[in-house]
Short mmCIF file of C-alpha atoms and ligand atoms in Angstrom, two decimals:
data_model
loop_
_atom_site.label_atom_id
_atom_site.label_comp_id
_atom_site.label_asym_id
_atom_site.label_seq_id
_atom_site.Cartn_x
_atom_site.Cartn_y
_atom_site.Cartn_z
CA MET A 837 6.41 -18.33 -7.24
CA SER A 838 6.95 -14.90 -8.71
CA GLU A 839 9.32 -12.34 -7.34
CA LEU A 840 9.03 -8.60 -7.83
CA GLU A 841 12.32 -7.05 -8.82
CA VAL A 842 12.85 -3.29 -8.85
CA ASN A 843 16.20 -2.73 -10.48
CA ASP A 844 18.09 0.56 -10.30
CA VAL A 845 14.99 2.68 -10.87
CA SER A 846 15.46 6.44 -11.18
CA MET A 847 12.86 9.07 -11.96
CA ILE A 848 13.56 12.64 -12.94
CA PHE A 849 10.63 15.02 -13.45
CA ASP A 850 10.82 18.29 -15.33
CA THR A 851 9.37 21.19 -13.36
CA PRO A 852 7.41 24.12 -14.84
CA ASP A 853 10.26 26.55 -14.02
CA GLY A 854 12.58 24.63 -16.34
CA GLY A 855 14.35 22.71 -13.56
CA THR A 856 14.23 19.03 -12.62
CA VAL A 857 13.30 17.00 -9.53
CA GLU A 858 15.05 13.73 -8.80
CA ALA A 859 12.02 11.93 -7.39
CA LEU A 860 13.85 8.57 -7.21
CA GLN A 861 17.52 7.77 -7.42
CA ASN A 862 18.79 4.23 -8.08
CA VAL A 863 16.12 2.35 -6.11
CA SER A 864 16.64 -1.43 -6.12
CA PHE A 865 14.97 -4.20 -4.14
CA ASN A 866 13.39 -7.63 -4.48
CA LEU A 867 10.17 -8.84 -2.90
CA LYS A 868 9.38 -12.52 -2.67
CA GLN A 869 5.83 -13.71 -3.34
CA GLY A 870 3.86 -13.16 -0.15
CA GLU A 871 6.05 -10.50 1.43
CA LEU A 872 4.47 -7.37 2.88
CA LEU A 873 6.50 -4.20 2.45
CA ALA A 874 5.50 -0.93 4.12
CA ILE A 875 7.00 2.31 2.84
CA LEU A 876 7.27 5.36 5.04
CA GLY A 877 8.89 8.76 4.64
CA PRO A 878 8.29 12.50 4.63
CA SER A 879 6.20 14.09 1.88
CA GLY A 880 8.01 14.36 -1.41
CA CYS A 881 10.42 11.44 -0.86
CA GLY A 882 9.07 9.56 -3.87
CA LYS A 883 6.71 7.01 -2.30
CA SER A 884 3.84 7.56 -4.74
CA THR A 885 6.21 7.84 -7.68
CA LEU A 886 7.69 4.44 -6.80
CA LEU A 887 4.26 2.85 -6.38
CA ASN A 888 3.03 4.34 -9.66
CA ILE A 889 6.09 3.04 -11.52
CA ILE A 890 5.51 -0.47 -10.14
CA ALA A 891 1.80 -0.18 -11.04
CA GLY A 892 2.85 0.82 -14.56
CA PHE A 893 1.07 4.20 -14.46
CA LEU A 894 4.44 5.98 -14.85
CA SER A 895 7.54 5.00 -16.85
CA SER A 896 10.80 5.42 -14.97
CA THR A 897 13.58 7.54 -16.45
CA SER A 898 15.92 4.56 -16.11
CA GLY A 899 15.96 1.09 -14.54
CA SER A 900 13.41 -1.70 -14.76
CA VAL A 901 10.66 -3.53 -12.87
CA SER A 902 10.01 -7.25 -13.34
CA ASN A 903 7.48 -9.71 -11.98
CA GLY A 904 9.12 -13.12 -12.12
CA SER A 905 10.67 -13.49 -15.55
CA LYS A 906 8.37 -10.84 -17.06
CA ARG A 907 9.70 -7.32 -17.48
CA LEU A 908 6.83 -4.92 -16.80
CA HIS A 909 5.78 -2.20 -19.21
CA GLY A 910 2.58 -0.37 -18.34
CA SER A 911 -0.19 -1.61 -16.06
CA GLY A 912 -1.45 -5.19 -16.04
CA PRO A 913 -3.78 -7.58 -14.21
CA ASP A 914 -0.86 -9.02 -12.24
CA ARG A 915 -0.89 -5.79 -10.17
CA GLY A 916 -3.88 -4.35 -8.33
CA MET A 917 -4.14 -0.95 -6.70
CA VAL A 918 -6.07 0.17 -3.62
CA PHE A 919 -6.33 3.94 -3.17
CA GLN A 920 -7.11 6.01 -0.10
CA GLN A 921 -10.71 6.62 -1.12
CA GLY A 922 -12.98 7.61 -3.97
CA ALA A 923 -12.01 4.91 -6.43
CA LEU A 924 -15.22 2.85 -6.18
CA PHE A 925 -18.02 3.08 -8.74
CA GLU A 926 -20.67 5.03 -6.82
CA TRP A 927 -23.48 4.08 -9.17
CA MET A 928 -22.96 0.32 -8.71
CA THR A 929 -23.81 -1.88 -5.75
CA VAL A 930 -21.14 -3.40 -3.53
CA ALA A 931 -21.47 -6.75 -5.34
CA GLU A 932 -21.25 -5.10 -8.77
CA ASN A 933 -18.12 -3.22 -7.72
CA ILE A 934 -16.43 -6.41 -6.55
CA GLY A 935 -17.53 -8.34 -9.63
CA PHE A 936 -16.51 -5.63 -12.08
CA GLY A 937 -13.02 -6.95 -12.90
CA PRO A 938 -14.09 -10.58 -13.48
CA GLN A 939 -17.04 -9.33 -15.56
CA MET A 940 -14.69 -7.31 -17.78
CA GLN A 941 -12.62 -10.46 -18.26
CA GLY A 942 -15.71 -12.33 -19.48
CA THR A 943 -16.07 -14.61 -16.44
CA PRO A 944 -19.42 -16.48 -16.47
CA PRO A 945 -22.09 -14.93 -14.16
CA GLU A 946 -22.34 -17.92 -11.82
CA GLU A 947 -18.58 -17.85 -11.33
CA ILE A 948 -18.67 -14.10 -10.67
CA LYS A 949 -21.36 -14.68 -8.04
CA LYS A 950 -19.16 -17.22 -6.28
CA ILE A 951 -16.12 -14.91 -6.36
CA VAL A 952 -18.21 -12.02 -5.01
CA ASP A 953 -19.87 -14.09 -2.26
CA ASP A 954 -16.51 -15.50 -1.12
CA LEU A 955 -14.92 -12.08 -1.05
CA LEU A 956 -17.85 -10.45 0.75
CA GLU A 957 -17.32 -13.04 3.46
CA THR A 958 -13.53 -12.59 3.47
CA VAL A 959 -13.83 -8.84 4.11
CA GLY A 960 -16.75 -9.20 6.56
CA LEU A 961 -19.50 -7.71 4.39
CA GLN A 962 -21.73 -10.79 3.95
CA ASP A 963 -25.01 -8.88 4.14
CA PHE A 964 -23.97 -5.82 2.18
CA GLY A 965 -23.73 -7.06 -1.41
CA HIS A 966 -26.92 -5.29 -2.51
CA LYS A 967 -26.09 -1.96 -0.83
CA ALA A 968 -25.12 1.17 -2.71
CA ILE A 969 -21.62 2.53 -2.05
CA TYR A 970 -22.91 5.77 -0.51
CA GLU A 971 -24.77 3.77 2.13
CA LEU A 972 -21.48 2.45 3.54
CA SER A 973 -19.13 3.97 6.10
CA GLY A 974 -15.56 4.86 5.07
CA GLY A 975 -14.19 1.67 6.61
CA MET A 976 -16.74 -0.48 4.79
CA GLN A 977 -15.93 1.25 1.51
CA GLN A 978 -12.28 0.35 1.98
CA ARG A 979 -13.32 -3.26 2.60
CA VAL A 980 -15.08 -3.16 -0.78
CA ALA A 981 -11.96 -1.63 -2.37
CA LEU A 982 -9.85 -4.50 -1.00
CA ALA A 983 -12.35 -7.10 -2.20
CA ARG A 984 -12.58 -5.52 -5.65
CA CYS A 985 -8.83 -5.64 -5.96
CA LEU A 986 -8.68 -9.28 -4.83
CA ALA A 987 -11.41 -10.25 -7.32
CA ASN A 988 -8.90 -9.70 -10.14
CA ASN A 989 -6.53 -12.13 -8.44
CA PRO A 990 -3.36 -10.03 -8.85
CA ASP A 991 0.07 -11.31 -7.72
CA ILE A 992 0.90 -7.95 -6.19
CA ILE A 993 -1.37 -5.51 -4.36
CA LEU A 994 -0.25 -1.89 -4.24
CA MET A 995 -1.85 0.20 -1.51
CA ASP A 996 -1.51 3.99 -1.46
CA GLU A 997 -2.46 5.15 2.05
CA PRO A 998 -5.45 2.78 2.03
CA LEU A 999 -6.42 3.52 5.63
CA GLY A 1000 -5.39 7.18 5.73
CA ALA A 1001 -8.90 8.64 5.70
CA LEU A 1002 -10.33 6.44 8.47
CA ASP A 1003 -10.90 7.26 12.13
CA ALA A 1004 -8.45 5.73 14.61
CA LEU A 1005 -10.62 2.81 15.77
CA THR A 1006 -11.72 1.78 12.27
CA ARG A 1007 -8.13 2.10 11.11
CA GLU A 1008 -6.96 -0.38 13.76
CA LYS A 1009 -9.64 -2.89 12.74
CA MET A 1010 -8.69 -2.48 9.09
CA GLN A 1011 -5.02 -3.06 9.88
CA SER A 1012 -5.98 -6.45 11.30
CA LEU A 1013 -8.02 -7.15 8.14
CA VAL A 1014 -5.02 -6.30 5.94
CA LEU A 1015 -2.91 -8.78 7.92
CA LYS A 1016 -5.61 -11.45 7.63
CA LEU A 1017 -5.91 -10.95 3.86
CA TRP A 1018 -2.13 -10.99 3.51
CA LYS A 1019 -1.87 -14.34 5.27
CA GLU A 1020 -4.96 -15.95 3.72
CA THR A 1021 -4.23 -14.95 0.14
CA GLY A 1022 -0.42 -15.13 0.07
CA LYS A 1023 -0.34 -11.96 -2.04
CA THR A 1024 2.68 -9.70 -2.20
CA ILE A 1025 1.68 -6.33 -0.74
CA ILE A 1026 3.34 -2.92 -0.90
CA LEU A 1027 1.69 -0.38 1.36
CA ILE A 1028 2.45 3.33 1.60
CA THR A 1029 1.54 4.99 4.85
CA HIS A 1030 2.27 8.21 6.70
CA SER A 1031 1.73 6.51 10.06
CA VAL A 1032 4.90 5.21 11.70
CA GLU A 1033 2.83 2.95 13.94
CA GLU A 1034 0.96 1.46 10.98
CA ALA A 1035 4.16 0.91 8.99
CA LEU A 1036 5.75 -0.89 11.93
CA PHE A 1037 2.70 -3.00 12.63
CA LEU A 1038 1.98 -4.05 9.04
CA GLY A 1039 5.43 -4.03 7.47
CA GLU A 1040 7.08 -7.40 7.61
CA ARG A 1041 9.64 -5.37 5.74
CA LEU A 1042 9.83 -1.62 6.10
CA PHE A 1043 11.59 0.99 4.00
CA VAL A 1044 12.10 4.49 5.33
CA MET A 1045 12.62 6.78 2.35
CA ALA A 1046 14.40 10.13 2.23
CA PRO A 1047 13.86 13.02 -0.21
CA ARG A 1048 16.06 15.01 -2.59
CA PRO A 1049 16.89 12.72 -4.16
CA GLY A 1050 14.15 10.20 -3.30
CA ARG A 1051 15.83 7.04 -2.05
CA VAL A 1052 15.55 4.18 0.43
CA LYS A 1053 17.40 5.45 3.50
CA GLN A 1054 16.88 2.56 5.90
CA GLN A 1055 15.48 -0.97 5.63
CA TYR A 1056 14.06 -3.11 8.42
CA THR A 1057 12.78 -6.66 8.77
CA LEU A 1058 10.23 -6.69 11.58
CA PRO A 1059 8.40 -9.32 13.66
CA PHE A 1060 5.21 -7.36 14.43
CA ALA A 1061 3.08 -8.22 11.36
CA GLU A 1062 3.54 -11.94 11.94
CA ALA A 1063 2.77 -11.48 15.65
CA GLY A 1064 -0.34 -9.43 14.73
CA LEU A 1065 -1.91 -12.51 13.14
CA THR A 1066 -2.32 -14.19 16.52
CA GLN A 1067 -1.79 -11.56 19.21
CA ASP A 1068 -3.75 -8.54 20.36
CA PRO A 1069 -2.63 -5.53 18.27
CA ARG A 1070 -2.84 -3.20 21.27
CA GLU A 1071 -0.47 -5.39 23.26
CA ILE A 1072 1.99 -5.53 20.37
CA LYS A 1073 1.91 -1.75 19.93
CA ALA A 1074 2.44 -1.25 23.68
CA SER A 1075 5.42 -3.62 23.85
CA PRO A 1076 8.89 -2.16 24.64
CA GLU A 1077 10.30 -3.53 21.34
CA PHE A 1078 7.59 -1.81 19.30
CA ILE A 1079 7.94 1.48 21.18
CA ALA A 1080 11.73 1.49 20.82
CA LYS A 1081 11.48 1.00 17.03
CA ARG A 1082 8.74 3.60 16.78
CA GLU A 1083 10.89 6.20 18.56
CA GLU A 1084 13.94 5.34 16.45
CA ILE A 1085 12.02 5.83 13.21
CA LEU A 1086 10.16 8.93 14.43
CA SER A 1087 13.49 10.61 15.25
CA MET A 1088 14.84 9.70 11.82
CA ILE A 1089 11.78 11.22 10.12
CA TRP A 1090 11.88 14.30 12.37
CA GLU A 1091 15.48 14.91 11.39
CA MET A 1092 14.58 14.65 7.71
CA GLU A 1093 11.64 17.04 8.13
CA GLU A 1094 13.88 19.55 9.94
CA GLU A 1095 16.42 19.32 7.15
CA ILE A 1096 13.70 19.91 4.54
CA MET A 1097 12.38 22.92 6.49
CA GLY A 1098 15.93 24.29 6.78
CA ASN A 1099 16.55 23.89 3.05
CA ASN A 1100 13.24 25.49 2.18
CA GLN A 1101 13.99 28.47 4.43
CA ALA A 1102 17.43 28.77 2.83
CA VAL A 1103 15.84 29.12 -0.62
CA GLY A 1104 13.16 31.47 0.71
CA MET A 1105 10.13 29.12 0.52
P1 LIG B 106 5.55 11.27 -1.85
O1 LIG B 106 4.55 10.30 -2.36
O2 LIG B 106 6.62 10.62 -1.01
O3 LIG B 106 4.95 12.46 -1.13
P2 LIG B 106 5.96 11.88 -4.65
O4 LIG B 106 6.35 10.60 -5.25
O5 LIG B 106 4.55 12.35 -4.83
O6 LIG B 106 6.35 11.88 -3.09
O7 LIG B 106 6.91 13.05 -5.21
C1 LIG B 106 8.34 12.97 -5.20
C2 LIG B 106 8.91 14.27 -5.77
O8 LIG B 106 8.61 14.34 -7.16
C3 LIG B 106 8.31 15.53 -5.15
O9 LIG B 106 9.32 16.51 -5.07
C4 LIG B 106 7.23 15.92 -6.15
O10 LIG B 106 7.00 17.30 -6.12
C5 LIG B 106 7.85 15.49 -7.46
N1 LIG B 106 6.84 15.11 -8.46
C6 LIG B 106 5.94 14.09 -8.37
N2 LIG B 106 5.19 14.01 -9.48
C7 LIG B 106 5.63 15.01 -10.31
C8 LIG B 106 5.26 15.45 -11.61
N3 LIG B 106 4.30 14.82 -12.30
N4 LIG B 106 5.91 16.51 -12.15
C9 LIG B 106 6.90 17.13 -11.45
N5 LIG B 106 7.31 16.76 -10.22
C10 LIG B 106 6.69 15.71 -9.65
#
Protein backbone atom coordinates (compact mmCIF):
# COMPACT_ATOMS: atom_id res chain seq x y z
CA MET A 1 0.00 0.00 0.00
CA SER A 2 1.51 3.31 -1.01
CA GLU A 3 0.84 6.57 0.71
CA LEU A 4 1.17 9.98 -0.89
CA GLU A 5 3.03 12.40 1.33
CA VAL A 6 3.15 16.12 0.61
CA ASN A 7 5.66 17.57 3.02
CA ASP A 8 5.98 21.28 3.74
CA VAL A 9 5.61 22.29 0.09
CA SER A 10 5.99 25.97 -0.77
CA MET A 11 5.96 27.59 -4.18
CA ILE A 12 7.04 31.12 -4.95
CA PHE A 13 6.67 32.43 -8.50
CA ASP A 14 8.48 35.45 -9.89
CA THR A 15 6.14 37.89 -11.60
CA PRO A 16 6.95 39.95 -14.71
CA ASP A 17 6.95 43.20 -12.67
CA GLY A 18 9.86 41.92 -10.59
CA GLY A 19 7.72 40.86 -7.62
CA THR A 20 6.83 37.41 -6.29
CA VAL A 21 3.64 35.44 -5.65
CA GLU A 22 3.49 32.94 -2.81
CA ALA A 23 1.30 30.41 -4.60
CA LEU A 24 1.70 27.80 -1.82
CA GLN A 25 2.96 28.16 1.71
CA ASN A 26 3.99 25.14 3.81
CA VAL A 27 1.38 22.69 2.52
CA SER A 28 1.59 19.27 4.20
CA PHE A 29 -0.74 16.29 4.11
CA ASN A 30 -0.82 12.51 3.68
CA LEU A 31 -3.23 10.49 1.58
CA LYS A 32 -3.62 6.78 2.09
CA GLN A 33 -3.97 4.50 -0.93
CA GLY A 34 -7.60 4.66 -2.02
CA GLU A 35 -8.53 7.99 -0.44
CA LEU A 36 -10.41 10.57 -2.49
CA LEU A 37 -9.47 14.17 -1.76
CA ALA A 38 -11.40 17.09 -3.26
CA ILE A 39 -9.80 20.52 -3.29
CA LEU A 40 -11.87 23.67 -3.41
CA GLY A 41 -11.08 27.36 -3.13
CA PRO A 42 -11.29 30.72 -4.88
CA SER A 43 -9.28 31.36 -8.03
CA GLY A 44 -5.61 31.93 -7.37
CA CYS A 45 -5.41 29.95 -4.11
CA GLY A 46 -2.88 27.51 -5.56
CA LYS A 47 -5.02 24.49 -6.46
CA SER A 48 -3.51 23.94 -9.90
CA THR A 49 -0.02 24.70 -8.64
CA LEU A 50 -0.39 22.01 -5.98
CA LEU A 51 -1.75 19.48 -8.47
CA ASN A 52 1.03 20.25 -10.96
CA ILE A 53 3.70 19.82 -8.28
CA ILE A 54 2.26 16.42 -7.30
CA ALA A 55 2.07 15.48 -11.01
CA GLY A 56 5.72 16.48 -11.34
CA PHE A 57 5.08 19.14 -14.01
CA LEU A 58 6.38 21.84 -11.62
CA SER A 59 9.19 21.72 -9.05
CA SER A 60 8.31 23.27 -5.71
CA THR A 61 10.49 26.02 -4.27
CA SER A 62 10.87 23.95 -1.10
CA GLY A 63 9.43 20.80 0.47
CA SER A 64 8.96 17.35 -1.01
CA VAL A 65 6.39 14.91 -2.41
CA SER A 66 6.71 11.14 -1.93
CA ASN A 67 4.72 8.13 -3.08
CA GLY A 68 5.37 5.40 -0.54
CA SER A 69 9.11 5.26 0.04
CA LYS A 70 9.86 6.95 -3.30
CA ARG A 71 10.59 10.66 -3.33
CA LEU A 72 9.08 12.09 -6.51
CA HIS A 73 11.06 14.16 -9.00
CA GLY A 74 9.29 14.98 -12.25
CA SER A 75 6.34 13.12 -13.74
CA GLY A 76 6.01 9.33 -13.73
CA PRO A 77 3.63 6.49 -14.59
CA ASP A 78 2.59 6.18 -10.93
CA ARG A 79 0.55 9.39 -11.42
CA GLY A 80 -2.08 9.98 -14.10
CA MET A 81 -3.77 13.24 -14.96
CA VAL A 82 -7.29 13.95 -16.23
CA PHE A 83 -7.85 17.47 -17.54
CA GLN A 84 -11.04 19.43 -18.07
CA GLN A 85 -11.09 18.82 -21.81
CA GLY A 86 -9.03 18.84 -24.97
CA ALA A 87 -6.35 16.39 -23.90
CA LEU A 88 -7.47 13.46 -26.09
CA PHE A 89 -5.82 12.61 -29.40
CA GLU A 90 -8.44 13.79 -31.90
CA TRP A 91 -6.97 11.83 -34.80
CA MET A 92 -7.21 8.47 -33.00
CA THR A 93 -10.26 6.34 -32.26
CA VAL A 94 -11.61 5.90 -28.74
CA ALA A 95 -9.92 2.48 -28.46
CA GLU A 96 -6.59 3.86 -29.74
CA ASN A 97 -6.74 6.69 -27.21
CA ILE A 98 -7.33 4.28 -24.34
CA GLY A 99 -4.67 1.86 -25.56
CA PHE A 100 -2.06 4.57 -26.17
CA GLY A 101 -0.27 4.33 -22.81
CA PRO A 102 0.04 0.51 -22.78
CA GLN A 103 1.18 0.62 -26.43
CA MET A 104 3.94 3.10 -25.54
CA GLN A 105 5.04 0.72 -22.80
CA GLY A 106 5.36 -2.11 -25.33
CA THR A 107 2.38 -4.15 -24.10
CA PRO A 108 1.48 -6.97 -26.56
CA PRO A 109 -1.52 -6.14 -28.84
CA GLU A 110 -3.79 -8.87 -27.47
CA GLU A 111 -3.20 -7.60 -23.95
CA ILE A 112 -3.91 -4.03 -25.04
CA LYS A 113 -7.19 -5.20 -26.58
CA LYS A 114 -8.21 -6.79 -23.30
CA ILE A 115 -7.30 -3.67 -21.29
CA VAL A 116 -9.23 -1.47 -23.74
CA ASP A 117 -12.31 -3.73 -23.83
CA ASP A 118 -12.43 -3.95 -20.02
CA LEU A 119 -12.09 -0.20 -19.65
CA LEU A 120 -14.68 0.57 -22.34
CA GLU A 121 -17.08 -1.50 -20.28
CA THR A 122 -16.02 0.10 -16.99
CA VAL A 123 -16.77 3.60 -18.28
CA GLY A 124 -19.95 2.55 -20.15
CA LEU A 125 -18.67 2.95 -23.71
CA GLN A 126 -18.84 -0.70 -24.87
CA ASP A 127 -19.98 0.11 -28.40
CA PHE A 128 -17.85 3.18 -28.98
CA GLY A 129 -14.32 1.80 -29.35
CA HIS A 130 -14.20 2.40 -33.10
CA LYS A 131 -15.63 5.95 -32.95
CA ALA A 132 -13.59 9.07 -33.59
CA ILE A 133 -13.24 11.49 -30.67
CA TYR A 134 -15.13 14.28 -32.45
CA GLU A 135 -18.17 12.01 -32.77
CA LEU A 136 -18.56 11.89 -28.98
CA SER A 137 -20.37 14.26 -26.63
CA GLY A 138 -18.38 16.13 -23.96
CA GLY A 139 -19.43 13.65 -21.27
CA MET A 140 -18.37 10.68 -23.40
CA GLN A 141 -15.03 12.32 -24.12
CA GLN A 142 -14.42 12.63 -20.39
CA ARG A 143 -15.26 8.94 -20.02
CA VAL A 144 -12.52 8.22 -22.56
CA ALA A 145 -10.13 10.51 -20.66
CA LEU A 146 -10.80 8.56 -17.45
CA ALA A 147 -10.33 5.22 -19.22
CA ARG A 148 -7.11 6.38 -20.88
CA CYS A 149 -5.74 7.41 -17.53
CA LEU A 150 -6.74 4.09 -15.92
CA ALA A 151 -5.11 2.13 -18.76
CA ASN A 152 -1.70 3.21 -17.44
CA ASN A 153 -2.62 1.77 -14.04
CA PRO A 154 -1.36 4.72 -11.96
CA ASP A 155 -1.45 4.65 -8.12
CA ILE A 156 -2.72 8.21 -8.03
CA ILE A 157 -5.16 9.96 -10.36
CA LEU A 158 -5.01 13.75 -10.46
CA MET A 159 -8.11 15.45 -11.84
CA ASP A 160 -8.12 19.15 -12.72
CA GLU A 161 -11.77 20.23 -12.99
CA PRO A 162 -12.57 17.05 -14.95
CA LEU A 163 -16.31 17.73 -15.08
CA GLY A 164 -16.16 21.53 -15.29
CA ALA A 165 -17.16 21.82 -18.95
CA LEU A 166 -20.18 19.51 -18.78
CA ASP A 167 -23.86 20.39 -18.56
CA ALA A 168 -25.52 19.89 -15.17
CA LEU A 169 -27.20 16.55 -15.89
CA THR A 170 -24.15 14.96 -17.52
CA ARG A 171 -22.02 16.28 -14.68
CA GLU A 172 -24.20 14.50 -12.10
CA LYS A 173 -23.94 11.21 -14.01
CA MET A 174 -20.18 11.61 -14.28
CA GLN A 175 -19.88 12.26 -10.55
CA SER A 176 -21.47 8.86 -9.95
CA LEU A 177 -19.01 7.32 -12.45
CA VAL A 178 -16.06 8.89 -10.60
CA LEU A 179 -17.33 7.34 -7.35
CA LYS A 180 -17.78 3.96 -9.02
CA LEU A 181 -14.25 4.04 -10.49
CA TRP A 182 -12.84 5.15 -7.15
CA LYS A 183 -14.41 2.19 -5.35
CA GLU A 184 -13.78 -0.42 -8.07
CA THR A 185 -10.15 0.48 -8.71
CA GLY A 186 -8.99 1.48 -5.21
CA LYS A 187 -7.00 4.35 -6.73
CA THR A 188 -6.02 7.41 -4.76
CA ILE A 189 -7.75 10.41 -6.33
CA ILE A 190 -7.18 14.14 -5.97
CA LEU A 191 -9.85 16.21 -7.65
CA ILE A 192 -9.91 19.98 -8.07
CA THR A 193 -13.31 21.53 -8.54
CA HIS A 194 -14.93 24.95 -8.40
CA SER A 195 -18.27 23.43 -7.43
CA VAL A 196 -18.93 23.31 -3.68
CA GLU A 197 -21.63 20.70 -4.23
CA GLU A 198 -19.30 18.48 -6.27
CA ALA A 199 -16.48 18.79 -3.73
CA LEU A 200 -18.82 17.82 -0.91
CA PHE A 201 -20.33 14.92 -2.81
CA LEU A 202 -17.08 13.43 -4.12
CA GLY A 203 -14.59 14.39 -1.42
CA GLU A 204 -14.21 11.72 1.19
CA ARG A 205 -11.71 14.29 2.36
CA LEU A 206 -12.06 17.94 1.43
CA PHE A 207 -9.59 20.79 1.62
CA VAL A 208 -10.76 24.36 1.32
CA MET A 209 -7.79 26.46 0.26
CA ALA A 210 -7.22 30.18 0.77
CA PRO A 211 -5.08 32.56 -1.31
CA ARG A 212 -2.19 34.95 -0.60
CA PRO A 213 -0.42 32.91 0.45
CA GLY A 214 -1.99 29.74 -0.99
CA ARG A 215 -2.66 27.37 1.88
CA VAL A 216 -5.08 24.76 3.22
CA LYS A 217 -7.52 26.78 5.33
CA GLN A 218 -9.93 24.06 6.44
CA GLN A 219 -10.01 20.26 6.22
CA TYR A 220 -13.06 18.01 6.38
CA THR A 221 -13.71 14.27 6.45
CA LEU A 222 -17.12 13.67 4.90
CA PRO A 223 -19.60 10.78 4.65
CA PHE A 224 -21.28 11.71 1.35
CA ALA A 225 -18.93 9.99 -1.15
CA GLU A 226 -19.30 6.65 0.61
CA ALA A 227 -23.08 7.14 0.78
CA GLY A 228 -23.12 8.05 -2.94
CA LEU A 229 -21.99 4.52 -3.82
CA THR A 230 -25.32 3.07 -2.73
CA GLN A 231 -27.79 5.93 -2.35
CA ASP A 232 -29.49 8.27 -4.78
CA PRO A 233 -27.21 11.31 -5.30
CA ARG A 234 -30.18 13.68 -5.41
CA GLU A 235 -31.38 12.50 -2.02
CA ILE A 236 -27.91 12.91 -0.53
CA LYS A 237 -27.57 16.42 -1.93
CA ALA A 238 -31.02 17.36 -0.58
CA SER A 239 -30.30 16.05 2.93
CA PRO A 240 -30.09 18.56 5.82
CA GLU A 241 -26.51 17.45 6.64
CA PHE A 242 -25.35 18.08 3.08
CA ILE A 243 -27.10 21.45 2.85
CA ALA A 244 -25.68 22.60 6.20
CA LYS A 245 -22.11 21.77 5.09
CA ARG A 246 -22.69 23.37 1.70
CA GLU A 247 -23.82 26.64 3.31
CA GLU A 248 -20.92 26.61 5.78
CA ILE A 249 -18.36 26.22 2.99
CA LEU A 250 -20.10 28.67 0.64
CA SER A 251 -19.97 31.36 3.36
CA MET A 252 -16.28 30.65 3.93
CA ILE A 253 -15.54 31.02 0.20
CA TRP A 254 -17.71 34.13 -0.07
CA GLU A 255 -15.76 35.75 2.74
CA MET A 256 -12.49 34.95 1.00
CA GLU A 257 -13.76 36.33 -2.33
CA GLU A 258 -14.90 39.55 -0.60
CA GLU A 259 -11.49 39.90 1.02
CA ILE A 260 -9.77 39.41 -2.35
CA MET A 261 -12.06 42.01 -3.98
CA GLY A 262 -11.35 44.43 -1.12
CA ASN A 263 -7.59 43.95 -1.44
CA ASN A 264 -7.72 44.37 -5.20
CA GLN A 265 -9.71 47.61 -4.85
CA ALA A 266 -7.20 48.83 -2.27
CA VAL A 267 -4.35 48.40 -4.76
CA GLY A 268 -6.42 49.90 -7.58
CA MET A 269 -7.07 46.72 -9.63
P1 LIG B 1 -5.84 28.20 -8.74
O1 LIG B 1 -5.63 26.94 -9.48
O2 LIG B 1 -6.33 27.98 -7.34
O3 LIG B 1 -6.72 29.20 -9.47
P2 LIG B 1 -3.05 28.69 -9.33
O4 LIG B 1 -2.34 27.55 -8.74
O5 LIG B 1 -3.29 28.69 -10.81
O6 LIG B 1 -4.43 28.93 -8.55
O7 LIG B 1 -2.26 30.04 -9.00
C1 LIG B 1 -1.86 30.42 -7.67
C2 LIG B 1 -1.18 31.78 -7.73
O8 LIG B 1 0.08 31.65 -8.40
C3 LIG B 1 -1.95 32.84 -8.50
O9 LIG B 1 -1.76 34.09 -7.88
C4 LIG B 1 -1.31 32.80 -9.88
O10 LIG B 1 -1.43 34.04 -10.51
C5 LIG B 1 0.13 32.48 -9.54
N1 LIG B 1 0.80 31.73 -10.61
C6 LIG B 1 0.48 30.50 -11.07
N2 LIG B 1 1.33 30.10 -12.03
C7 LIG B 1 2.24 31.12 -12.18
C8 LIG B 1 3.38 31.32 -13.01
N3 LIG B 1 3.77 30.37 -13.88
N4 LIG B 1 4.06 32.48 -12.90
C9 LIG B 1 3.66 33.43 -12.02
N5 LIG B 1 2.60 33.30 -11.19
C10 LIG B 1 1.89 32.16 -11.26
